[in-house]
Every structure is written in C-alpha cells, then in structure tokens.
Amino acid sequence: MTKYYSTQRPISIGTFPSGHKIEALVNFDQRSFVENIGRPAWGYIIFKDELTEDEAKQYELVKARRTA
C-alpha cells in the first residue's frame, strides 16, 4: 500500500487517477502541515499499488516518505 497526499485540493471525484484500488481516503477539516512530506496538504489517499510518477504528477499527489 502506498499513501499519497493531496497538496492542492481536497480529495474528490476527478482528483486522483481511476483504475487503482483505494484502501483509504481521508480529507482533513482544513489544509494542514504534514511533517512526512514537509508541506501542507488537504488529505491523503492510500492505494493498494504505487502510482506511476506521471500519474502522481498529473493529479498533484505527493507520495509519503517511508517511515520505520
């Protein structure tokens, strides 16, 4: 599973690539600083599989860094 943060908008229909199995989708109450990516985000989405770099870039999703 891979987590991606949405830095430009809340997560909704059309804000992430279709065709990928979603494990979780969370929108924050407001844009909040996320230490894991070092910038503010509106929420996150966890996909079963990793997106391609092009997919993440097209939808302005930032992949979470791995933590121990």
Coordinates of C-alpha atoms in Angstrom, one line a residue:
M1 CA 0.0 0.0 0.0
T2 CA 1.2 3.5 -0.8
K3 CA 0.0 6.8 0.7
Y4 CA -0.3 10.0 -1.4
Y5 CA -1.1 13.4 0.0
S6 CA -3.2 15.9 -2.0
T7 CA -1.4 19.3 -1.7
Q8 CA -3.6 21.4 -4.0
R9 CA -7.3 20.4 -3.2
P10 CA -9.5 18.2 -1.1
I11 CA -9.8 14.7 -2.5
S12 CA -12.9 14.1 -4.6
I13 CA -14.0 12.6 -7.8
G14 CA -11.6 13.6 -10.6
T15 CA -8.8 14.5 -8.2
F16 CA -7.0 11.1 -8.4
P17 CA -6.4 8.5 -11.1
S18 CA -9.1 5.9 -11.6
G19 CA -8.4 2.3 -12.2
H20 CA -6.5 1.8 -8.9
K21 CA -7.8 0.0 -5.8
I22 CA -8.3 2.5 -3.0
E23 CA -7.6 1.3 0.6
A24 CA -8.4 4.5 2.3
L25 CA -9.3 8.1 1.6
V26 CA -9.1 10.9 4.2
N27 CA -9.8 14.6 3.8
F28 CA -8.7 16.9 6.6
D29 CA -11.1 19.6 8.0
Q30 CA -8.7 22.2 6.6
R31 CA -5.4 22.3 4.8
S32 CA -2.8 21.2 7.4
F33 CA 1.0 20.9 7.5
V34 CA 2.1 17.3 7.1
E35 CA 5.6 16.6 8.5
N36 CA 6.0 13.5 6.4
I37 CA 6.1 15.5 3.2
G38 CA 7.3 18.8 4.6
R39 CA 4.3 20.8 3.3
P40 CA 0.6 21.4 3.8
A41 CA -2.0 19.0 2.3
W42 CA -5.8 18.7 2.2
G43 CA -5.8 15.0 2.9
Y44 CA -4.5 11.7 1.7
I45 CA -5.4 8.6 -0.3
I46 CA -3.9 5.1 0.1
F47 CA -3.7 3.0 -3.0
K48 CA -3.1 -0.8 -2.9
D49 CA -0.4 -0.3 -5.6
E50 CA 2.0 2.5 -6.3
L51 CA 1.1 5.1 -8.9
T52 CA 3.4 5.9 -11.8
E53 CA 5.4 9.2 -11.4
D54 CA 3.3 10.6 -14.3
E55 CA 0.0 9.8 -12.6
A56 CA 1.1 11.3 -9.3
K57 CA 2.4 14.5 -11.1
Q58 CA -0.8 14.8 -13.2
Y59 CA -3.0 14.8 -10.1
E60 CA -0.6 16.8 -8.0
L61 CA -0.3 14.0 -5.4
V62 CA 2.8 13.7 -3.2
K63 CA 4.0 10.3 -2.2
A64 CA 4.6 9.9 1.6
R65 CA 8.1 9.1 2.7
R66 CA 8.5 5.7 4.2
T67 CA 8.8 5.7 8.0
A68 CA 10.2 3.0 10.3

